[in-house]
Amino acid sequence: MKQNYSIFTLVRNALNYHQDWQEAWRSPAPKPEYDVIVIGGGGHGLATAYYLAKEHGITNVAVLEKGWLGGGNTGRNTTIVRSNYLWDESAHLYEHSLKLFEGLTQDLNYNVMFSQRGLMNLAHTQHDMQALRRRVYAIQLNGIDSEILTPEQIKEMVPILDCSATARYPIMGASLQRRGGVARHDAVAWGFARKADERGVDILQNTEVTGFRIENGVVKGVETTRGPIGAKKVGIVVAGHSGVLAGMAGFRLPVESHPLQALVSEPIKPILNTVVMSPQVHVYVSQSDKGELVLGAGIDAYTSYAQVGSPFIIENQLNALTDLFPCFGRLRMLRQWGGIVDTCPDASPIIGKTPVENLFINCGWGTGGFKATPGSGNVFAHTIARGEPHPLAVPFALDRFTSGYLIDEHGAAGVAH
Amino acid sequence: MSAQKNRLATGGRIDRSRPVRFTFDGKAYYGYQGDSLASALLANGVTLVGRSFKYHRPRGIVSAGAEEPNALIEVGTGNRREPNTRAPQIELYDGLTTASQNRWPSLDFDLGAVNSCLSRFFPSGFYYKTFKWPKDGWLFYEKFIRRMAGLGTGSTEADPDRYDKVYGHCDVMVVGGGPAGIAAALAAGRAGARVVLVDEQSELGGSLLSERDRSIDGKPAMDWVAAAEAELAAMPEVKVLTRTTAFAYLDANMLSCVERITDHIGPNASGPRQRLWRIRAREVILATGSIERPLVYSDNDRPGCMLASAGRTYVNRYGTAPGQRVVILTNNDTAYQTALDFAAAGVSVAAVVDLRANPQGALVQATRDKGIEVIANSAITHVKGAKQVKEVDVMSLSADGKSVTGGVRHIYCDTVLSSGGWQPTVHLHSQTRAKVVWNEELHAFVPGPVMPGQNNVSVGAAKGVFGLADCLAEGHEAGAEAARRFGFTNAAGSAAGAEAEPAAEPLRPMWIVPSDKPVGQGGKHFVDYQNDVTAADVMLAHREGYLSVEHLKRYTTMGMATDQGKTSNVNALAIMAGLRGMNIPEVGTTTFRPPYTPVTFGVFAGPDKGDFLDPIRKTPIHQWHADHGAAFECVGQWHRAWYYPKAGESMHDAVNREVKATRDSVGIVDASTLGKIDIQGPDAAWFLNMVYTNAWTKLEPGKCRYGFMCGEDGMVFDDGVTSRIAENHFHMTTTTGGAARVLSWLEEWHQCEWPDRKVYFTSVTEQWAVFALNGPNSRKVLEKVVSGIDLSEEAFPFMSWRDCEVAGVKARIFRISFTGALSFEVNVPPSYALHVWRALMSAGEEFNITPYGTEALHVLRAEKGFVIVGQETDGTMTPQDLGFEWIIGKAKPDFIGRRSHLRSDTARPDRKHLVGLLTENPQEVLPEGAQIVEHVKDKPPMTMIGHVTSSYWSPNANRSIAMAVIKNGRNRMGQTVYLPYDGKVVAARIAKTDFLQDGAAANA
Ligand SMILES: Cc1cc2nc3c(=O)[nH]c(=O)nc-3n(C[C@H](O)[C@H](O)[C@H](O)COP(=O)(O)OP(=O)(O)OC[C@H]3O[C@@H](n4cnc5c(N)ncnc54)[C@H](O)[C@@H]3O)c2cc1C
């Protein structure tokens, strides 16, 4: 068992100058074979390993990460968590995840700082308002919290927003999910890693998968930069590199990898207490506990594996920001970065089997998979353990691109984070 | 004038004849023109200037430049308040108002400092371990944590300043105006190249600004700088930008720079405040200098603890002593220059404490010769004084340098200067994604090989070359070489010369300076000042397995502060390497991402604010609508007339009147916003056949046809009427919002998939003003003003077009209808639009012609069940779903989307279908977006089968009408469904979408 993290152990350790804290996870040598190998030590991969161990009793598991755990999109995202999705299939999946988020800090004994400070989606045109109502009514009928705000209510919640009628795109209303918010991305990865490790999962950092061992259409293991490792089952959870890994296994995915950028301001005292998103003027923003404004926008249109994007995206995004929040003009950009997001044609993920037996894939979360981290890991673990998709994952199978059963979250979503 | 107690009588680049008044925390002080806020505060003896992020420790000024971690200041007040500004980079101007931050109630007495007393309980990452109870307690704790965090306070008022943007191009871009950079610019400029030289400081000179008595080419160094500046200014192809930071090195040699135009003048300056430069250079010369590393010793954050080089800058450049009595701690020779300069300026140096066993270099000797005590093989083990250094403890180092021994010497002082060696400023080099490599001699990272395609070279200190003569030579050679490569052949002259520096002995790397207590158990060894990360925190991260550089940074927040670890990264990395028993480069480096220093949001936004955020598009007769009381709505970028309320009319009244008048007599709408694309070429018909679902090759010139475009997924993407003008010439119309998207779509398919096809697309949306006359009397109105054609049904049938004149203006009329009523769409050149509109209005007067807006347009088309793409569709509807089975060219071999229509789910007969919906209560108008269920439950969840896409009051049907998409809807005609929303449930019947059963046939 890992040491318990609590105020009491913190105080006790303080008395000993914190000399006795143990490592959060081991750095083991790879075993020759595992029951399950999870490729990708992002949040989704680590959560998959954790739930395999916790809920399915499969502990002979390795997570293979080419760099440092949580260094992919998990450590680069803008941490928005919500479940206000339009289509039933998505709403149920993301709500499953949101519910897991609500107990995650306790479950992992690691404070993931899930801050349900509410999340607002602004509408600026008649058309936006129609789309917004449609979504809110659908979300409500799915039993998920969502409400419509008038401009007056918006102004009251976020006084620094420019709610004037003369704005280029005046704010006409907003939807609000009160249970939505932000969480600490690193903590989610680290919390899952620590608890997975506690249950025996080997987390192998700096271990890149370079190929698959496939015999008669059945996966037998992987090739890595640290040598071959055998496995009875393998799950691919590598976000922006899904296409690369699928290529190694000999199949193609309807996934494109695009840069998605984000940036933060210098920290300032609390000025914004909710998450504000505007698909129309294309920016979204929240303020981290440290005080930094965290903001993002849309993807770069071209495909790329380089974690950098175009400067004009940043310019447009800051245009939009300073227009919505004229008082932010004098703040400064402190850091800026990009991640590579795996986007599907219908902006929904792929979870399930692949053409290779015992090889499973979980990808396509694109610009919005952080919020799904526990849920995704949970249903993917089930899918790997049972060899059958979790009921919530059924609609998200790869074959939907053959059947045409798409779950198109583009339509009414705009910016989808 | 209050006395500037630390101001030196002479020296420095300040103008003692121009005193400048400023305030700090409400108290007035004087400095001089040429001062930075930091130098002026030091001159006035103000050492306590801020509080740290986490522990609220009292802090002073550490540096004299962009690397400043501590002295973060709120500049200005009200709508110009700017938090977190680095004091060494704030130029003093008269009336400058500044304040400390992150303290309450005052800088001197900050309640937050209780964190410091409890700091033992708040090591790195403590928040991950606690605040977990009760289950939803975090929101509660978070409130307090947020309040404690966050440094300065942002303004809540709109920023009143203007910002500018500009693009630049040059052959050679030089970043950094120190000796190496100036030499480079001179050489390239003389050769004839187009050169841009940028430097973040207020004047050129770089490190020379901080020198005391260096000379170049036999004259004082700053005289050489002045001459160079004059020479550069006289070159027409050279631009020198001071107060300009190159903050991002982007792909293909583009650098983003921010020029601070009026920040040093203050709020009363005219002109933009800052300007964003995007400069594309053929070659970039990085002469960005180097930054000194502080030593990590116990209590090294006390106000008064400063970098040795900064102390030197304050004395030499600003003519102010940082304090009255100084102790210097060093592991290398450079700090001795500080000691010597201080001595020369008459500032008392109590001692130089050297970590090296037996320093004997020339500067060391010179220092000793000046009578300054050098305490070798020793360390500072404590710094006393909470808000101002009072005294240091010095002890001897053990043989291995890991601990201290012997007796303690107490040395009284008010300032401690430290030097841990120099780190070349490799940020821009690294931003190109090129590697940096560890140099064992310098104990620093230097630039590695450059990235292909990113043509740059690092010179001088930025490359780890510190001698002045070498810098001048390297800079000169780089500038001359770049110019030569680009074919500039004028004489570049020769490099300026300088005397060699005295030989220096190697530095002694000692990443933690030991104290008499184990690290973490006595005083604090700060690594990252601003974020309060100590050596003990690095050790904790190591202990807990956060080993990789990125984990270390994220877990401890080291290097994540506003200074981005300029003074802390290497120290932290080296400490981690020591703990892991690895070499520093094995542990890794962090990648440097833009920006080099934080950049104002406003300057990225530039002038594109307010109405310039996105262009507002207006139709040629926009003003007429405005003059006639129209309310407008935003449709894409357009402002469209929404409805025209008369005095006393509500929106509902106005729309009803417009709709009725149109059905009963005649209405007119400004449809100029409709997307229009001119398509020409021998393959035009072939192309349309591919992008539309229906057949186009047989359409005759003179005829129009309605079509749907689908995406590859088979879903409706846009719709519109396209007309054949001639064999190889079509006029396409698109939705208003979709025009740009459609044009890009056509171009994409043409350029990427069918580049051999001869077809050309031109947007002509704004080349035609379009007015649609609708209603039974529209022909009668038009007849009065048209000439050149017969408007009769036989001569000019539905779905055809004719060229003619309207009110004397060349026009093209399309007989197409979006209302189901008799309709003529009159297209005229926009410059004649108002004339034609007026002519139509007066011709229609006798028929009570009524202008209608987009709302009535929507109602009129809905009455006949016409779809609007983007309203009835959302990217998930096929033409078949919309009831347009007939529009699919079954005989066509292919079109975009065809294959997807064959997929099992897309071909399902029970997909969602577009149907009509009639509420049981005809007065009840459903909200658009309302969801439809078959069975109502007491509470959610309920299974939804569709939603309302359009819904209106129809004055002609005299009831509410709605369109909806419903699962298997076409096979459920007559069924009752329910719409639960806003706490009620409305029942409605599924119906056909033509709501005017009694007539008004499409082309009566
Ligand atoms: C800028 C930005 C903002 C975002 N904002 C949000 C947001 O606000 N809300 C939200 O919900 N989502 C957001 N997202 C999306 C979200 O970050 C991702 O969907 C999610 O984190 C994906 O998690 P993951 O674990 O699948 O992927 P990752 O964290 O990317 O993990 C994949 C891992 O696989 C590893 N890997 C790749 N190839 C190999 C190999 N061959 N061998 C071994 N390991 C390999 C990678 O190194 C990486 O660590 C954002 C994304 C970005 C880039």
PDB file of C-alpha atoms in Angstrom, chain B residues 436-618:
ATOM      1  CA  VAL B 436      21.430  22.954 -26.613  1.00  0.00           C
ATOM      2  CA  VAL B 437      24.552  21.158 -25.425  1.00  0.00           C
ATOM      3  CA  TRP B 438      26.316  21.207 -22.095  1.00  0.00           C
ATOM      4  CA  ASN B 439      29.732  22.807 -22.114  1.00  0.00           C
ATOM      5  CA  GLU B 440      31.939  21.281 -19.435  1.00  0.00           C
ATOM      6  CA  GLU B 441      34.284  24.223 -19.298  1.00  0.00           C
ATOM      7  CA  LEU B 442      31.688  26.918 -18.957  1.00  0.00           C
ATOM      8  CA  HIS B 443      29.333  24.729 -16.944  1.00  0.00           C
ATOM      9  CA  ALA B 444      26.523  26.031 -19.062  1.00  0.00           C
ATOM     10  CA  PHE B 445      24.335  25.104 -21.996  1.00  0.00           C
ATOM     11  CA  VAL B 446      25.456  26.481 -25.327  1.00  0.00           C
ATOM     12  CA  PRO B 447      23.649  26.359 -28.659  1.00  0.00           C
ATOM     13  CA  GLY B 448      23.880  23.050 -30.520  1.00  0.00           C
ATOM     14  CA  PRO B 449      23.570  22.614 -34.283  1.00  0.00           C
ATOM     15  CA  VAL B 450      20.913  24.840 -35.821  1.00  0.00           C
ATOM     16  CA  MET B 451      17.718  23.431 -37.283  1.00  0.00           C
ATOM     17  CA  PRO B 452      17.676  23.025 -41.036  1.00  0.00           C
ATOM     18  CA  GLY B 453      15.680  25.824 -42.593  1.00  0.00           C
ATOM     19  CA  GLN B 454      16.130  28.043 -39.585  1.00  0.00           C
ATOM     20  CA  ASN B 455      19.105  30.031 -40.808  1.00  0.00           C
ATOM     21  CA  ASN B 456      20.648  31.437 -37.718  1.00  0.00           C
ATOM     22  CA  VAL B 457      23.922  31.683 -35.948  1.00  0.00           C
ATOM     23  CA  SER B 458      24.637  32.520 -32.345  1.00  0.00           C
ATOM     24  CA  VAL B 459      27.528  34.848 -31.616  1.00  0.00           C
ATOM     25  CA  GLY B 460      29.244  36.268 -28.580  1.00  0.00           C
ATOM     26  CA  ALA B 461      28.039  35.523 -25.083  1.00  0.00           C
ATOM     27  CA  ALA B 462      24.910  33.861 -26.507  1.00  0.00           C
ATOM     28  CA  LYS B 463      27.281  31.207 -27.778  1.00  0.00           C
ATOM     29  CA  GLY B 464      29.443  31.143 -24.678  1.00  0.00           C
ATOM     30  CA  VAL B 465      32.156  33.434 -26.019  1.00  0.00           C
ATOM     31  CA  PHE B 466      32.728  36.089 -23.389  1.00  0.00           C
ATOM     32  CA  GLY B 467      35.827  38.069 -24.347  1.00  0.00           C
ATOM     33  CA  LEU B 468      34.977  41.488 -25.752  1.00  0.00           C
ATOM     34  CA  ALA B 469      37.426  41.276 -28.629  1.00  0.00           C
ATOM     35  CA  ASP B 470      36.099  37.837 -29.526  1.00  0.00           C
ATOM     36  CA  CYS B 471      32.524  39.062 -29.437  1.00  0.00           C
ATOM     37  CA  LEU B 472      33.338  41.954 -31.731  1.00  0.00           C
ATOM     38  CA  ALA B 473      35.171  39.675 -34.136  1.00  0.00           C
ATOM     39  CA  GLU B 474      32.488  36.998 -34.152  1.00  0.00           C
ATOM     40  CA  GLY B 475      29.705  39.473 -34.644  1.00  0.00           C
ATOM     41  CA  HIS B 476      31.547  41.168 -37.447  1.00  0.00           C
ATOM     42  CA  GLU B 477      32.290  37.908 -39.193  1.00  0.00           C
ATOM     43  CA  ALA B 478      28.710  36.653 -38.902  1.00  0.00           C
ATOM     44  CA  GLY B 479      27.292  39.887 -40.303  1.00  0.00           C
ATOM     45  CA  ALA B 480      29.813  40.068 -43.135  1.00  0.00           C
ATOM     46  CA  GLU B 481      29.387  36.409 -43.978  1.00  0.00           C
ATOM     47  CA  ALA B 482      25.588  36.596 -44.128  1.00  0.00           C
ATOM     48  CA  ALA B 483      25.739  39.657 -46.362  1.00  0.00           C
ATOM     49  CA  ARG B 484      28.281  37.987 -48.613  1.00  0.00           C
ATOM     50  CA  ARG B 485      26.109  34.914 -48.927  1.00  0.00           C
ATOM     51  CA  PHE B 486      23.200  37.024 -50.081  1.00  0.00           C
ATOM     52  CA  GLY B 487      25.343  38.743 -52.675  1.00  0.00           C
ATOM     53  CA  PHE B 488      26.081  42.049 -50.964  1.00  0.00           C
ATOM     54  CA  THR B 489      29.587  42.961 -51.895  1.00  0.00           C
ATOM     55  CA  ASN B 490      30.324  46.399 -50.475  1.00  0.00           C
ATOM     56  CA  ALA B 491      33.209  46.511 -48.059  1.00  0.00           C
ATOM     57  CA  ALA B 492      32.162  45.338 -44.606  1.00  0.00           C
ATOM     58  CA  GLY B 493      35.184  46.972 -43.016  1.00  0.00           C
ATOM     59  CA  SER B 494      37.098  45.195 -40.342  1.00  0.00           C
ATOM     60  CA  ALA B 495      36.175  44.129 -36.855  1.00  0.00           C
ATOM     61  CA  ALA B 496      36.621  46.576 -34.025  1.00  0.00           C
ATOM     62  CA  GLY B 497      39.257  45.628 -31.521  1.00  0.00           C
ATOM     63  CA  ALA B 498      39.480  45.566 -27.756  1.00  0.00           C
ATOM     64  CA  GLU B 499      42.020  44.664 -25.169  1.00  0.00           C
ATOM     65  CA  ALA B 500      41.933  41.122 -23.863  1.00  0.00           C
ATOM     66  CA  GLU B 501      40.445  40.498 -20.442  1.00  0.00           C
ATOM     67  CA  PRO B 502      42.737  39.298 -17.689  1.00  0.00           C
ATOM     68  CA  ALA B 503      43.038  35.500 -17.692  1.00  0.00           C
ATOM     69  CA  ALA B 504      40.416  33.871 -15.499  1.00  0.00           C
ATOM     70  CA  GLU B 505      40.541  30.684 -13.510  1.00  0.00           C
ATOM     71  CA  PRO B 506      37.828  28.065 -13.897  1.00  0.00           C
ATOM     72  CA  LEU B 507      34.667  28.349 -11.885  1.00  0.00           C
ATOM     73  CA  ARG B 508      33.857  25.800  -9.245  1.00  0.00           C
ATOM     74  CA  PRO B 509      30.458  24.291  -9.838  1.00  0.00           C
ATOM     75  CA  MET B 510      28.696  24.023  -6.527  1.00  0.00           C
ATOM     76  CA  TRP B 511      24.984  23.810  -7.110  1.00  0.00           C
ATOM     77  CA  ILE B 512      24.057  23.946  -3.461  1.00  0.00           C
ATOM     78  CA  VAL B 513      26.189  26.049  -1.175  1.00  0.00           C
ATOM     79  CA  PRO B 514      26.245  24.106   2.094  1.00  0.00           C
ATOM     80  CA  SER B 515      25.150  25.559   5.367  1.00  0.00           C
ATOM     81  CA  ASP B 516      25.693  24.349   8.912  1.00  0.00           C
ATOM     82  CA  LYS B 517      22.336  22.560   8.815  1.00  0.00           C
ATOM     83  CA  PRO B 518      21.214  19.953   6.303  1.00  0.00           C
ATOM     84  CA  VAL B 519      19.427  21.441   3.318  1.00  0.00           C
ATOM     85  CA  GLY B 520      15.806  21.982   4.183  1.00  0.00           C
ATOM     86  CA  GLN B 521      16.323  21.967   7.923  1.00  0.00           C
ATOM     87  CA  GLY B 522      17.843  25.363   8.478  1.00  0.00           C
ATOM     88  CA  GLY B 523      17.516  28.406   6.291  1.00  0.00           C
ATOM     89  CA  LYS B 524      16.006  28.090   2.868  1.00  0.00           C
ATOM     90  CA  HIS B 525      18.114  27.577  -0.228  1.00  0.00           C
ATOM     91  CA  PHE B 526      15.983  29.161  -2.899  1.00  0.00           C
ATOM     92  CA  VAL B 527      16.308  27.998  -6.462  1.00  0.00           C
ATOM     93  CA  ASP B 528      13.262  29.662  -7.990  1.00  0.00           C
ATOM     94  CA  TYR B 529      12.623  32.841  -6.056  1.00  0.00           C
ATOM     95  CA  GLN B 530       9.277  33.840  -7.405  1.00  0.00           C
ATOM     96  CA  ASN B 531       7.611  30.469  -6.986  1.00  0.00           C
ATOM     97  CA  ASP B 532       9.393  29.755  -3.705  1.00  0.00           C
ATOM     98  CA  VAL B 533      11.026  26.560  -4.863  1.00  0.00           C
ATOM     99  CA  THR B 534      13.966  25.556  -2.697  1.00  0.00           C
ATOM    100  CA  ALA B 535      16.721  22.999  -3.034  1.00  0.00           C
ATOM    101  CA  ALA B 536      14.799  20.951  -0.484  1.00  0.00           C
ATOM    102  CA  ASP B 537      11.826  20.946  -2.838  1.00  0.00           C
ATOM    103  CA  VAL B 538      13.971  19.578  -5.630  1.00  0.00           C
ATOM    104  CA  MET B 539      15.101  16.893  -3.230  1.00  0.00           C
ATOM    105  CA  LEU B 540      11.514  16.117  -2.321  1.00  0.00           C
ATOM    106  CA  ALA B 541      10.574  15.807  -5.971  1.00  0.00           C
ATOM    107  CA  HIS B 542      13.483  13.445  -6.401  1.00  0.00           C
ATOM    108  CA  ARG B 543      12.477  11.410  -3.381  1.00  0.00           C
ATOM    109  CA  GLU B 544       8.925  11.102  -4.638  1.00  0.00           C
ATOM    110  CA  GLY B 545       9.908  10.024  -8.100  1.00  0.00           C
ATOM    111  CA  TYR B 546       9.262  13.214 -10.059  1.00  0.00           C
ATOM    112  CA  LEU B 547      12.580  12.752 -11.780  1.00  0.00           C
ATOM    113  CA  SER B 548      12.309  13.995 -15.329  1.00  0.00           C
ATOM    114  CA  VAL B 549      12.883  17.666 -15.824  1.00  0.00           C
ATOM    115  CA  GLU B 550       9.279  18.207 -16.782  1.00  0.00           C
ATOM    116  CA  HIS B 551       7.974  16.367 -13.737  1.00  0.00           C
ATOM    117  CA  LEU B 552      10.344  18.350 -11.577  1.00  0.00           C
ATOM    118  CA  LYS B 553       9.116  21.597 -13.060  1.00  0.00           C
ATOM    119  CA  ARG B 554       5.479  20.710 -12.807  1.00  0.00           C
ATOM    120  CA  TYR B 555       5.625  19.151  -9.361  1.00  0.00           C
ATOM    121  CA  THR B 556       7.632  21.936  -7.761  1.00  0.00           C
ATOM    122  CA  THR B 557       6.483  24.725 -10.171  1.00  0.00           C
ATOM    123  CA  MET B 558      10.172  25.475 -10.655  1.00  0.00           C
ATOM    124  CA  GLY B 559      10.692  27.618 -13.746  1.00  0.00           C
ATOM    125  CA  MET B 560       6.966  28.180 -14.177  1.00  0.00           C
ATOM    126  CA  ALA B 561       6.939  31.719 -12.791  1.00  0.00           C
ATOM    127  CA  THR B 562       6.802  34.883 -14.862  1.00  0.00           C
ATOM    128  CA  ASP B 563      10.586  34.860 -15.254  1.00  0.00           C
ATOM    129  CA  GLN B 564      10.301  31.348 -16.671  1.00  0.00           C
ATOM    130  CA  GLY B 565      13.285  30.139 -14.748  1.00  0.00           C
ATOM    131  CA  LYS B 566      15.871  32.393 -16.349  1.00  0.00           C
ATOM    132  CA  THR B 567      17.894  32.330 -13.180  1.00  0.00           C
ATOM    133  CA  SER B 568      16.746  28.971 -11.809  1.00  0.00           C
ATOM    134  CA  ASN B 569      16.482  26.319 -14.508  1.00  0.00           C
ATOM    135  CA  VAL B 570      20.115  25.320 -14.684  1.00  0.00           C
ATOM    136  CA  ASN B 571      20.550  25.333 -10.930  1.00  0.00           C
ATOM    137  CA  ALA B 572      17.528  23.090 -10.465  1.00  0.00           C
ATOM    138  CA  LEU B 573      18.623  20.769 -13.217  1.00  0.00           C
ATOM    139  CA  ALA B 574      22.098  20.503 -11.765  1.00  0.00           C
ATOM    140  CA  ILE B 575      20.772  19.760  -8.303  1.00  0.00           C
ATOM    141  CA  MET B 576      18.559  17.024  -9.724  1.00  0.00           C
ATOM    142  CA  ALA B 577      21.520  15.624 -11.661  1.00  0.00           C
ATOM    143  CA  GLY B 578      23.516  15.485  -8.462  1.00  0.00           C
ATOM    144  CA  LEU B 579      20.726  13.653  -6.676  1.00  0.00           C
ATOM    145  CA  ARG B 580      20.344  11.168  -9.483  1.00  0.00           C
ATOM    146  CA  GLY B 581      24.066  10.677  -9.820  1.00  0.00           C
ATOM    147  CA  MET B 582      23.944  11.687 -13.442  1.00  0.00           C
ATOM    148  CA  ASN B 583      25.560  14.264 -15.641  1.00  0.00           C
ATOM    149  CA  ILE B 584      23.554  17.392 -16.178  1.00  0.00           C
ATOM    150  CA  PRO B 585      22.851  16.763 -19.870  1.00  0.00           C
ATOM    151  CA  GLU B 586      21.663  13.236 -19.054  1.00  0.00           C
ATOM    152  CA  VAL B 587      18.938  14.671 -16.879  1.00  0.00           C
ATOM    153  CA  GLY B 588      17.890  16.771 -19.830  1.00  0.00           C
ATOM    154  CA  THR B 589      17.092  20.337 -20.558  1.00  0.00           C
ATOM    155  CA  THR B 590      13.771  21.977 -20.733  1.00  0.00           C
ATOM    156  CA  THR B 591      12.562  23.206 -24.059  1.00  0.00           C
ATOM    157  CA  PHE B 592      12.209  26.931 -24.267  1.00  0.00           C
ATOM    158  CA  ARG B 593       8.882  27.986 -25.665  1.00  0.00           C
ATOM    159  CA  PRO B 594       7.876  31.455 -26.712  1.00  0.00           C
ATOM    160  CA  PRO B 595       7.625  34.067 -25.456  1.00  0.00           C
ATOM    161  CA  TYR B 596      11.099  34.979 -24.200  1.00  0.00           C
ATOM    162  CA  THR B 597       9.493  37.436 -21.827  1.00  0.00           C
ATOM    163  CA  PRO B 598       5.733  37.815 -21.298  1.00  0.00           C
ATOM    164  CA  VAL B 599       3.971  39.807 -24.023  1.00  0.00           C
ATOM    165  CA  THR B 600       0.907  42.004 -23.685  1.00  0.00           C
ATOM    166  CA  PHE B 601      -2.303  40.400 -24.939  1.00  0.00           C
ATOM    167  CA  GLY B 602      -3.383  43.681 -26.467  1.00  0.00           C
ATOM    168  CA  VAL B 603      -0.483  43.790 -28.870  1.00  0.00           C
ATOM    169  CA  PHE B 604      -1.449  40.434 -30.348  1.00  0.00           C
ATOM    170  CA  ALA B 605      -4.961  41.672 -30.843  1.00  0.00           C
ATOM    171  CA  GLY B 606      -3.564  44.823 -32.400  1.00  0.00           C
ATOM    172  CA  PRO B 607      -6.022  47.271 -33.861  1.00  0.00           C
ATOM    173  CA  ASP B 608      -8.534  44.537 -34.713  1.00  0.00           C
ATOM    174  CA  LYS B 609     -10.848  45.285 -31.867  1.00  0.00           C
ATOM    175  CA  GLY B 610     -14.517  46.098 -31.564  1.00  0.00           C
ATOM    176  CA  ASP B 611     -16.049  46.404 -34.989  1.00  0.00           C
ATOM    177  CA  PHE B 612     -12.741  45.348 -36.511  1.00  0.00           C
ATOM    178  CA  LEU B 613     -12.756  42.040 -34.697  1.00  0.00           C
ATOM    179  CA  ASP B 614     -14.420  40.581 -37.718  1.00  0.00           C
ATOM    180  CA  PRO B 615     -15.362  42.649 -40.762  1.00  0.00           C
ATOM    181  CA  ILE B 616     -18.955  43.791 -40.683  1.00  0.00           C
ATOM    182  CA  ARG B 617     -20.482  43.257 -44.088  1.00  0.00           C
ATOM    183  CA  LYS B 618     -23.353  45.423 -45.170  1.00  0.00           C
TER     184      LYS B 618
END
